[in-house]
């Protein structure tokens, strides 16, 4: 009997509640639960995606994630909680492994989820998780700490954190903590990043992300080669149903308004483009040029609304050649436009950017892409909205949303003001903005008999 | 005649009206033609050195050499009639040299090293997905003067002069020291782009193997500009103190260049319009008004003999940095202004992705006829884009000394000589030395490992 007891895991300050999802669970769950678990998890991930696109700050995200988790991932049977977590994760892997864009989305949401859940763990279990990842880092020795102490303090203050002599630091190759490097949240010296204990989440997340990324590619392979067939009766229908009902359209294939013509495009731009695209399109006409980020954002959008490749080439050429001549256009830019349509290079279809992607982009000098609600100064935004015909109360309401960093809601209010119609779903995608706008406008101009 | 004027004349450039400020680099088409270019590739272009460089030690006899390495590198040529040929590859120095001499490209670009020979990529594409993918690439930076048009008044677009060139000097200093001190890179090559900017090649093995995400993180580490074209305030520095990298950049480089050079040479506070532009960077309107008041007040008074730009700058600093203005937000204003007017502006896309092409060093710029020579970062203050050798000068130099017997290195007789010597001594040789060391140590580690596993 002794043996049995000692094999039991200690419960008191037990193992972390967080799984690294190393291996697929044994299938001891009722099939209905599969779907329900997956839907619950999807609610969490969609919530996270929403939060990110609103530009929520880390503290706000942390709170939101823990609330989402509590609301959706409970189970009346406490022993099932961990199972539900693991099973729902693996079911969604199957749903989201099938295209590069789906994988990307899932990877980024799961990684965000993991990050905030990790932050909520006790230091003790954080250390256990680090050990589980087998991260080879040792804490900075005293002598080494002394030699860089001032700089470490300076970095801490630069990101508004108290510098604390007690903090443990790890010295790691800068390649391991790209997100800390990108945001200048670490001190760098001769290729090493000095990572504070409260930042190790980055190390762990990098590891988590790269494991999951590899796993998703494998899952995809297994799915097409065996699982789909093997699970024909059980899992496959669930996975298919999930992907149909919850992924939403990706706008990569123009559907509803199969085509638009070059001659209508200015009209369409002023009636039905969201502000981000209106602005880019206007700049293209005005400057006869757009930098890389702008070309991608606008070009894929136009593809999504149904501009044919030949027309797209004609449009870009007509503008660019005024500035740089036709030869340079053909030489330097035509390739990329074809590439966006999947005609050259690796033949993937590029998918139009979602609001979330646009909002989180970082336009630099000379760039016009991004989301105006997020990236314009207040003054410029007011002027731009004025030109669209938004004024008075409506304008104040929009600016109010902007100040609270609800960019997509600001865009939704703009939509409603211009169209004098409500938009209950909210704006999530520039192409969705376009198609809803067209739907409304077309219904109005259709003669009613 | 001042030294600069002499140089200008020698270049055969026109000086368009007025003082030295309006002097611009504008070599006519005379600086460049296809016949000269053929001779240049035949006699001067350092093919063998380029081959050595891009082989990274894999061209030797060491058992750890990867003999397919050089052949997996993409070259792209832009030919005379604007034909653009991508995905070229060469198996050895000879093949490369022959192709260059024969096709006489107006521009040569280096791309990444791929998993397989890029010239045969179609054959592999049939075999399955993702076989053809970039596996190594120098970390590169591209800085272009035309991105600075809102902070220079001497020229715009493709033109550069000695008044705005210091902006490039700043970029070199800031990036070079951070790449070395912060990121620990050693093998860094700076190159004049031939016209209006500079390129940087970081060639350490570690740099070549960075993933796109890691490249992006480095580019972002250097990014201070936010908000794009539609936000007049482009630099916002947050936090109670600056990150050590920014603090050091500010005190070691930016402040000095701004106050000692650009403020006066660009006349940043001379006209009303320019003053207004700087005042726009101050978020507190009443303070901005106070400063404007002060500037207008003493327009005719004491500062006549002192430079007006300097005087106004001192007044602005005084108002912003004393007394109640020291409050949050305004404290940073002086720094933000200086950052806005001096901090390097990178073309981020180029640095973030492995598969970007970048013009090869020692190419000749077809518009200016100037050679893309290396720049010594330790002496970049002395670099003068208006004295970089042009194709026609080199041609003349060859002619002048042409009577003598053909020597093996004809470039030694021309003004390109010192650039090639510099390329070798301070970049190529140290690079190859460390490639060799790395190869040996990784090889012996591997041997050790296999020996250990055998003994089990
Ligand atoms: S919210 Fe979306 S659609 Fe609206 S402007 Fe921003 S990115 Fe464009
Ligand atoms: Zn100039």
Coordinates of N, CA and C in Angstrom, one line a residue, chain A residues 107-313:
Chain A
X107 N -1.9 29.2 -33.9 CA -0.6 29.3 -33.2 C -0.6 30.6 -32.4
X108 N -1.0 31.7 -33.0 CA -0.8 32.9 -32.2 C -1.8 33.0 -31.1
X109 N -3.0 32.5 -31.3 CA -4.0 32.6 -30.2 C -3.6 31.6 -29.0
X110 N -3.2 30.4 -29.4 CA -2.8 29.4 -28.4 C -1.6 29.9 -27.6
X111 N -0.7 30.6 -28.3 CA 0.5 31.1 -27.7 C 0.1 32.2 -26.7
X112 N -0.8 33.0 -27.1 CA -1.2 34.1 -26.2 C -1.9 33.6 -25.0
X113 N -2.7 32.6 -25.3 CA -3.4 32.0 -24.1 C -2.4 31.4 -23.2
X114 N -1.4 30.7 -23.7 CA -0.4 30.0 -22.9 C 0.3 31.1 -22.1
X115 N 0.7 32.2 -22.7 CA 1.4 33.2 -22.1 C 0.7 33.7 -20.8
X116 N -0.6 34.0 -21.0 CA -1.3 34.6 -19.9 C -1.6 33.6 -18.8
X117 N -1.8 32.4 -19.2 CA -2.0 31.4 -18.2 C -0.7 31.1 -17.4
X118 N 0.4 31.2 -18.1 CA 1.7 31.0 -17.4 C 1.9 32.1 -16.4
X119 N 1.6 33.3 -16.8 CA 1.8 34.4 -15.9 C 1.0 34.2 -14.6
X120 N -0.2 33.5 -14.7 CA -1.0 33.4 -13.5 C -0.5 32.3 -12.6
X121 N 0.4 31.5 -13.0 CA 0.9 30.4 -12.2 C 1.8 30.9 -11.1
X122 N 1.9 30.2 -10.0 CA 2.8 30.6 -8.9 C 4.3 30.4 -9.4
X123 N 5.2 31.2 -8.8 CA 6.6 31.1 -9.2 C 7.1 29.7 -9.1
X124 N 6.6 29.0 -8.1 CA 7.0 27.6 -7.9 C 6.7 26.8 -9.2
X125 N 5.4 26.9 -9.6 CA 5.0 26.0 -10.7 C 5.6 26.6 -12.0
X126 N 5.9 27.9 -12.1 CA 6.6 28.4 -13.2 C 7.9 27.7 -13.4
X127 N 8.6 27.6 -12.3 CA 9.9 27.0 -12.3 C 9.8 25.5 -12.8
X128 N 8.7 24.9 -12.3 CA 8.5 23.5 -12.7 C 8.3 23.4 -14.2
X129 N 7.5 24.3 -14.7 CA 7.3 24.3 -16.2 C 8.6 24.6 -16.9
X130 N 9.4 25.5 -16.4 CA 10.7 25.7 -17.1 C 11.5 24.4 -17.2
X131 N 11.4 23.7 -16.0 CA 12.2 22.5 -16.0 C 11.6 21.5 -17.0
X132 N 10.3 21.5 -17.1 CA 9.7 20.6 -18.0 C 10.1 20.9 -19.5
X133 N 10.3 22.1 -19.8 CA 10.7 22.5 -21.1 C 12.2 22.2 -21.3
X134 N 12.9 21.9 -20.2 CA 14.3 21.6 -20.2 C 15.1 22.8 -20.8
X135 N 14.8 23.9 -20.3 CA 15.5 25.1 -20.7 C 16.9 25.1 -19.9
X136 N 18.0 25.3 -20.7 CA 19.3 25.1 -20.1 C 19.9 26.3 -19.4
X137 N 19.1 27.3 -19.0 CA 19.7 28.5 -18.5 C 20.0 28.5 -17.0
X138 N 21.1 29.1 -16.7 CA 21.5 29.3 -15.3 C 21.3 30.7 -14.9
X139 N 21.0 30.9 -13.7 CA 20.9 32.3 -13.2 C 22.2 33.0 -13.2
X140 N 22.2 34.3 -13.4 CA 23.4 35.1 -13.4 C 24.1 35.1 -12.1
X141 N 25.5 34.9 -12.2 CA 26.2 34.9 -10.9 C 26.3 36.3 -10.3
X142 N 26.7 36.3 -9.1 CA 26.8 37.6 -8.4 C 27.7 38.6 -9.1
X143 N 28.9 38.1 -9.4 CA 29.9 38.9 -10.0 C 29.4 39.5 -11.3
X144 N 28.8 38.6 -12.1 CA 28.3 39.1 -13.4 C 27.2 40.1 -13.2
X145 N 26.4 39.8 -12.2 CA 25.3 40.7 -12.0 C 25.8 42.1 -11.6
X146 N 26.8 42.2 -10.8 CA 27.4 43.4 -10.3 C 27.9 44.3 -11.5
X147 N 28.5 43.6 -12.5 CA 29.1 44.3 -13.6 C 28.1 45.0 -14.5
X148 N 26.8 44.5 -14.5 CA 25.8 45.1 -15.4 C 24.6 45.6 -14.7
X149 N 24.8 45.7 -13.3 CA 23.7 46.1 -12.5 C 23.0 47.4 -12.9
X150 N 23.8 48.4 -13.2 CA 23.3 49.7 -13.6 C 22.4 49.6 -14.8
X151 N 23.0 48.9 -15.8 CA 22.2 48.8 -17.0 C 20.9 48.1 -16.9
X152 N 20.9 47.1 -16.1 CA 19.7 46.3 -15.8 C 18.7 47.2 -15.2
X153 N 19.1 48.0 -14.2 CA 18.2 48.9 -13.6 C 17.6 49.9 -14.6
X154 N 18.5 50.4 -15.5 CA 18.1 51.4 -16.5 C 17.0 50.8 -17.4
X155 N 17.2 49.5 -17.8 CA 16.2 48.9 -18.6 C 14.9 48.8 -17.9
X156 N 15.0 48.3 -16.6 CA 13.7 48.1 -15.8 C 13.0 49.5 -15.7
X157 N 13.7 50.5 -15.5 CA 13.0 51.8 -15.3 C 12.5 52.3 -16.7
X158 N 13.2 51.9 -17.8 CA 12.7 52.4 -19.1 C 11.4 51.8 -19.5
X159 N 11.1 50.6 -18.9 CA 9.8 50.0 -19.2 C 8.9 50.1 -18.0
X160 N 9.2 51.1 -17.1 CA 8.3 51.4 -16.0 C 8.2 50.3 -14.9
X161 N 9.3 49.6 -14.8 CA 9.2 48.6 -13.7 C 10.2 48.9 -12.6
X162 N 9.9 48.6 -11.4 CA 10.8 48.9 -10.3 C 12.0 48.0 -10.5
X163 N 13.2 48.6 -10.3 CA 14.4 47.7 -10.4 C 14.6 47.2 -9.0
X164 N 14.8 45.9 -8.9 CA 14.8 45.2 -7.7 C 16.1 44.4 -7.6
X165 N 16.9 44.6 -6.5 CA 18.1 44.0 -6.4 C 18.0 42.5 -6.2
X166 N 16.8 42.1 -5.8 CA 16.5 40.6 -5.5 C 16.3 39.8 -6.8
X167 N 15.9 40.6 -7.9 CA 15.5 39.8 -9.1 C 16.6 38.9 -9.6
X168 N 16.2 37.7 -10.0 CA 17.1 36.8 -10.6 C 17.1 37.1 -12.1
X169 N 18.3 37.0 -12.7 CA 18.4 37.2 -14.1 C 19.0 36.0 -14.8
X170 N 18.6 35.8 -16.0 CA 19.2 34.7 -16.9 C 19.8 35.4 -18.0
X171 N 21.0 34.8 -18.4 CA 21.7 35.4 -19.6 C 21.5 34.4 -20.7
X172 N 20.8 34.8 -21.8 CA 20.5 33.9 -22.9 C 20.8 34.5 -24.2
X173 N 21.1 33.7 -25.2 CA 21.4 34.3 -26.5 C 20.2 35.1 -27.0
X174 N 20.4 36.3 -27.6 CA 19.3 37.2 -27.9 C 18.3 36.5 -28.8
X175 N 18.8 35.5 -29.6 CA 17.9 34.9 -30.5 C 16.7 34.2 -29.9
X176 N 16.9 33.9 -28.6 CA 15.8 33.1 -27.9 C 14.7 34.0 -27.4
X177 N 14.9 35.3 -27.4 CA 13.8 36.1 -26.8 C 13.4 37.2 -27.8
X178 N 13.1 36.9 -29.0 CA 12.8 37.9 -30.0 C 11.8 39.0 -29.6
X179 N 10.8 38.6 -28.9 CA 9.8 39.6 -28.5 C 10.4 40.6 -27.5
X180 N 11.2 40.1 -26.6 CA 11.8 41.1 -25.7 C 12.8 42.0 -26.3
X181 N 13.5 41.5 -27.3 CA 14.5 42.3 -28.1 C 13.7 43.3 -28.9
X182 N 12.6 42.9 -29.6 CA 11.9 43.8 -30.4 C 11.3 45.0 -29.7
X183 N 10.9 44.8 -28.4 CA 10.3 45.9 -27.7 C 11.3 46.5 -26.7
X184 N 12.6 46.2 -26.9 CA 13.7 46.7 -26.1 C 13.3 46.6 -24.6
X185 N 12.9 45.4 -24.2 CA 12.6 45.2 -22.8 C 13.7 44.4 -22.1
X186 N 14.8 44.2 -22.8 CA 16.0 43.6 -22.1 C 17.3 44.4 -22.4
X187 N 18.2 44.1 -21.5 CA 19.6 44.7 -21.8 C 20.3 43.7 -22.7
X188 N 21.0 44.2 -23.7 CA 21.7 43.4 -24.6 C 23.2 43.7 -24.5
X189 N 24.0 42.7 -24.4 CA 25.5 42.9 -24.4 C 26.1 41.7 -25.1
X190 N 26.8 42.1 -26.1 CA 27.6 41.1 -26.9 C 26.8 39.9 -27.3
X191 N 25.6 40.1 -27.7 CA 24.9 38.9 -28.2 C 24.0 38.2 -27.2
X192 N 24.1 38.6 -25.9 CA 23.3 38.0 -24.9 C 22.2 39.0 -24.4
X193 N 21.1 38.4 -24.1 CA 20.0 39.2 -23.5 C 19.9 38.8 -22.0
X194 N 19.7 39.8 -21.2 CA 19.6 39.6 -19.7 C 18.2 39.6 -19.4
X195 N 17.6 38.4 -19.1 CA 16.2 38.2 -18.9 C 15.9 38.1 -17.5
X196 N 15.0 39.0 -17.0 CA 14.6 39.0 -15.6 C 13.6 37.8 -15.3
X197 N 13.6 37.4 -14.1 CA 12.7 36.3 -13.7 C 11.3 36.5 -14.2
X198 N 10.8 37.8 -14.1 CA 9.4 38.0 -14.5 C 9.2 38.1 -16.0
X199 N 10.3 37.9 -16.7 CA 10.2 37.9 -18.2 C 10.4 36.5 -18.7
X200 N 10.7 35.5 -17.9 CA 11.0 34.2 -18.4 C 9.9 33.6 -19.2
X201 N 8.7 34.2 -19.0 CA 7.5 33.8 -19.7 C 7.9 33.9 -21.2
X202 N 8.7 34.9 -21.6 CA 9.0 35.0 -23.0 C 9.8 33.8 -23.5
X203 N 10.8 33.3 -22.7 CA 11.6 32.2 -23.1 C 10.7 31.0 -23.2
X204 N 9.8 30.8 -22.3 CA 8.9 29.6 -22.3 C 8.0 29.7 -23.5
X205 N 7.5 30.9 -23.7 CA 6.5 31.1 -24.8 C 7.2 30.8 -26.2
X206 N 8.4 31.3 -26.3 CA 9.1 31.0 -27.6 C 9.2 29.5 -27.8
X207 N 9.5 28.8 -26.7 CA 9.7 27.3 -26.8 C 8.3 26.7 -27.1
X208 N 7.3 27.2 -26.4 CA 5.9 26.6 -26.6 C 5.5 26.8 -28.1
X209 N 5.8 28.0 -28.5 CA 5.4 28.4 -29.9 C 6.1 27.5 -30.9
X210 N 7.4 27.3 -30.7 CA 8.1 26.6 -31.8 C 7.7 25.1 -31.7
X211 N 7.4 24.6 -30.5 CA 6.9 23.2 -30.4 C 5.6 23.0 -31.1
X212 N 4.7 24.0 -30.8 CA 3.4 23.9 -31.4 C 3.4 24.0 -32.9
X213 N 4.2 25.0 -33.3 CA 4.3 25.2 -34.8 C 4.7 23.9 -35.5
X214 N 5.7 23.3 -35.0 CA 6.2 22.0 -35.6 C 5.1 21.0 -35.5
X215 N 4.4 20.9 -34.4 CA 3.4 19.9 -34.2 C 2.3 20.1 -35.2
X216 N 1.9 21.3 -35.4 CA 0.8 21.6 -36.4 C 1.1 21.1 -37.8
X217 N 2.3 21.3 -38.2 CA 2.7 20.8 -39.5 C 2.5 19.3 -39.6
X218 N 3.0 18.6 -38.5 CA 2.9 17.2 -38.4 C 1.4 16.7 -38.4
X219 N 0.6 17.4 -37.6 CA -0.8 17.1 -37.5 C -1.4 17.1 -38.9
X220 N -1.1 18.2 -39.6 CA -1.6 18.4 -41.0 C -1.3 17.1 -41.8
X221 N 0.0 16.7 -41.7 CA 0.4 15.6 -42.6 C -0.4 14.3 -42.1
X222 N -0.5 14.1 -40.8 CA -1.2 12.9 -40.3 C -2.6 13.0 -40.7
X223 N -3.2 14.2 -40.6 CA -4.6 14.3 -40.9 C -4.9 13.9 -42.4
X224 N -4.1 14.4 -43.3 CA -4.4 14.0 -44.7 C -4.0 12.6 -45.0
X225 N -3.0 12.1 -44.3 CA -2.5 10.8 -44.7 C -3.3 9.7 -44.0
X226 N -3.7 9.9 -42.7 CA -4.4 8.8 -42.0 C -5.6 9.2 -41.3
X227 N -5.5 10.2 -40.4 CA -6.6 10.4 -39.5 C -7.9 10.6 -40.2
X228 N -7.9 11.4 -41.2 CA -9.2 11.7 -41.8 C -10.0 10.4 -42.2
X229 N -9.2 9.5 -42.7 CA -9.8 8.2 -43.2 C -10.2 7.4 -42.0
X230 N -9.2 7.2 -41.0 CA -9.5 6.4 -39.9 C -10.6 6.8 -39.0
X231 N -10.8 8.1 -38.9 CA -11.8 8.7 -38.0 C -13.1 9.1 -38.8
X232 N -13.2 8.5 -40.0 CA -14.3 8.9 -40.9 C -15.6 8.9 -40.1
X233 N -15.8 7.9 -39.2 CA -17.1 7.8 -38.6 C -17.2 8.6 -37.3
X234 N -16.1 9.0 -36.7 CA -16.2 9.6 -35.4 C -15.7 11.1 -35.5
X235 N -14.4 11.3 -35.6 CA -13.9 12.6 -35.4 C -14.1 13.5 -36.7
X236 N -13.9 12.9 -37.8 CA -13.8 13.7 -39.0 C -15.1 14.5 -39.2
X237 N -16.3 14.0 -39.0 CA -17.5 14.8 -39.2 C -17.5 16.0 -38.2
X238 N -17.0 15.8 -37.0 CA -17.0 16.9 -36.1 C -16.0 18.0 -36.5
X239 N -14.8 17.5 -36.9 CA -13.8 18.5 -37.4 C -14.3 19.3 -38.6
X240 N -15.0 18.6 -39.5 CA -15.5 19.3 -40.7 C -16.5 20.3 -40.3
X241 N -17.4 19.9 -39.4 CA -18.5 20.8 -39.0 C -17.9 22.0 -38.3
X242 N -16.9 21.7 -37.4 CA -16.3 22.8 -36.7 C -15.7 23.8 -37.7
X243 N -15.0 23.3 -38.6 CA -14.3 24.2 -39.5 C -15.3 25.0 -40.4
X244 N -16.4 24.4 -40.7 CA -17.4 25.1 -41.5 C -18.1 26.2 -40.8
X245 N -18.5 25.8 -39.5 CA -19.4 26.8 -38.9 C -18.6 27.9 -38.1
X246 N -17.4 27.6 -37.8 CA -16.8 28.6 -36.9 C -15.6 29.4 -37.5
X247 N -15.1 29.0 -38.6 CA -14.0 29.7 -39.2 C -14.4 31.0 -39.9
X248 N -15.6 31.0 -40.4 CA -16.0 32.2 -41.1 C -15.3 32.2 -42.5
X249 N -15.8 33.1 -43.3 CA -15.2 33.2 -44.7 C -13.8 33.8 -44.6
X250 N -12.9 33.4 -45.4 CA -11.6 34.1 -45.3 C -11.4 35.1 -46.4
X251 N -12.4 35.3 -47.3 CA -12.3 36.3 -48.3 C -11.2 36.1 -49.3
X252 N -10.6 34.9 -49.3 CA -9.5 34.7 -50.3 C -10.2 34.5 -51.7
X253 N -11.3 33.9 -51.7 CA -12.0 33.7 -53.0 C -13.2 34.7 -53.0
X254 N -13.2 35.6 -53.9 CA -14.3 36.5 -53.9 C -15.5 35.7 -54.3
X255 N -16.6 35.9 -53.5 CA -17.8 35.1 -53.8 C -19.0 36.0 -54.1
X256 N -19.5 36.7 -53.2 CA -20.8 37.3 -53.4 C -20.8 38.3 -54.6
X257 N -19.8 39.1 -54.7 CA -19.8 40.1 -55.8 C -18.7 39.7 -56.7
X258 N -19.0 38.7 -57.5 CA -17.9 38.0 -58.1 C -16.8 38.8 -58.7
X259 N -17.2 40.0 -59.3 CA -16.2 40.7 -60.0 C -16.5 42.2 -59.8
X260 N -15.4 43.0 -59.9 CA -15.6 44.4 -60.0 C -14.8 44.9 -61.2
X261 N -15.2 45.9 -61.9 CA -14.5 46.4 -63.0 C -13.6 47.6 -62.7
X262 N -12.6 47.7 -63.5 CA -11.7 48.8 -63.2 C -12.4 50.1 -63.3
X263 N -13.3 50.2 -64.2 CA -14.0 51.5 -64.5 C -14.9 52.0 -63.3
X264 N -15.3 51.0 -62.5 CA -16.1 51.3 -61.4 C -15.4 51.6 -60.1
X265 N -14.1 51.4 -60.2 CA -13.3 51.3 -58.9 C -13.3 52.6 -58.1
X266 N -13.3 53.7 -58.7 CA -13.3 55.0 -57.9 C -14.6 55.2 -57.2
X267 N -15.7 54.9 -57.9 CA -17.0 54.9 -57.4 C -17.1 54.0 -56.1
X268 N -16.6 52.8 -56.3 CA -16.7 51.8 -55.2 C -15.9 52.3 -54.1
X269 N -14.7 52.8 -54.4 CA -13.8 53.2 -53.3 C -14.5 54.3 -52.4
X270 N -15.2 55.2 -53.1 CA -15.8 56.3 -52.2 C -17.1 55.8 -51.6
X271 N -17.7 54.8 -52.1 CA -18.9 54.3 -51.5 C -18.7 53.2 -50.4
X272 N -17.9 52.3 -50.8 CA -17.9 51.1 -50.0 C -16.5 50.6 -49.4
X273 N -15.5 51.4 -49.6 CA -14.2 51.0 -49.0 C -14.2 51.4 -47.6
X274 N -13.6 50.6 -46.6 CA -13.4 51.2 -45.3 C -12.3 52.2 -45.3
X275 N -12.2 53.0 -44.3 CA -11.3 54.1 -44.3 C -9.8 53.7 -44.6
X276 N -9.4 52.5 -44.1 CA -8.0 52.1 -44.3 C -7.7 52.0 -45.8
X277 N -8.7 51.4 -46.5 CA -8.5 51.2 -48.0 C -8.8 52.4 -48.8
X278 N -9.7 53.2 -48.4 CA -10.0 54.5 -49.0 C -8.7 55.3 -49.0
X279 N -8.1 55.3 -47.9 CA -6.9 56.2 -47.7 C -5.8 55.6 -48.6
X280 N -5.6 54.3 -48.6 CA -4.5 53.8 -49.5 C -4.8 54.0 -50.9
X281 N -6.1 53.8 -51.3 CA -6.4 54.0 -52.7 C -6.2 55.4 -53.1
X282 N -6.7 56.3 -52.3 CA -6.5 57.7 -52.6 C -5.0 58.1 -52.7
X283 N -4.2 57.5 -51.8 CA -2.8 57.8 -51.9 C -2.2 57.3 -53.2
X284 N -2.6 56.1 -53.6 CA -2.1 55.5 -54.8 C -2.4 56.4 -56.0
X285 N -3.7 56.9 -56.0 CA -4.1 57.8 -57.1 C -3.3 59.1 -57.1
X286 N -3.0 59.6 -55.9 CA -2.4 60.9 -55.7 C -0.9 60.9 -55.9
X287 N -0.2 59.9 -55.2 CA 1.2 59.8 -55.3 C 1.8 58.9 -56.4
X288 N 0.9 58.1 -57.0 CA 1.3 57.1 -58.0 C 2.3 56.2 -57.4
X289 N 2.2 56.0 -56.1 CA 3.1 55.0 -55.5 C 2.6 54.6 -54.2
X290 N 3.0 53.4 -53.7 CA 2.7 53.0 -52.3 C 3.9 52.1 -51.9
X291 N 4.3 52.2 -50.7 CA 5.4 51.4 -50.2 C 4.9 49.9 -50.0
X292 N 5.8 49.1 -49.7 CA 5.5 47.6 -49.6 C 4.2 47.3 -48.8
X293 N 4.2 47.8 -47.6 CA 3.1 47.5 -46.7 C 1.8 47.9 -47.3
X294 N 1.7 49.1 -47.9 CA 0.5 49.6 -48.5 C 0.1 48.7 -49.7
X295 N 1.1 48.3 -50.5 CA 0.8 47.5 -51.7 C 0.1 46.2 -51.3
X296 N 0.7 45.6 -50.2 CA 0.2 44.3 -49.8 C -1.3 44.5 -49.3
X297 N -1.4 45.5 -48.4 CA -2.7 45.6 -47.7 C -3.8 46.0 -48.7
X298 N -3.6 46.9 -49.6 CA -4.6 47.3 -50.6 C -4.7 46.2 -51.7
X299 N -3.6 45.7 -52.2 CA -3.6 44.7 -53.3 C -4.4 43.5 -52.9
X300 N -4.2 43.0 -51.7 CA -5.0 41.8 -51.3 C -6.4 42.1 -51.1
X301 N -6.7 43.2 -50.6 CA -8.1 43.7 -50.4 C -8.8 43.7 -51.7
X302 N -8.1 44.3 -52.7 CA -8.7 44.4 -54.1 C -9.0 43.0 -54.7
X303 N -8.0 42.2 -54.4 CA -8.2 40.8 -54.9 C -9.5 40.2 -54.3
X304 N -9.6 40.5 -52.9 CA -10.7 39.9 -52.2 C -12.1 40.5 -52.7
X305 N -12.1 41.7 -53.1 CA -13.4 42.3 -53.6 C -13.7 41.9 -55.0
X306 N -12.7 41.2 -55.6 CA -13.0 40.6 -57.0 C -12.4 41.3 -58.1
X307 N -11.3 42.1 -57.9 CA -10.6 42.7 -59.0 C -9.7 41.6 -59.6
X308 N -9.9 41.4 -60.9 CA -9.1 40.3 -61.6 C -7.7 40.7 -61.7
X309 N -6.9 39.7 -61.8 CA -5.4 39.9 -61.9 C -5.1 40.9 -63.0
X310 N -5.6 40.7 -64.2 CA -5.3 41.6 -65.3 C -5.6 43.0 -65.0
X311 N -6.8 43.2 -64.4 CA -7.2 44.6 -64.0 C -6.3 45.1 -62.9
X312 N -5.9 44.3 -62.0 CA -5.1 44.7 -60.9 C -3.7 45.2 -61.5
X313 N -3.2 44.4 -62.4 CA -1.9 44.8 -63.0 C -2.1 46.1 -63.8

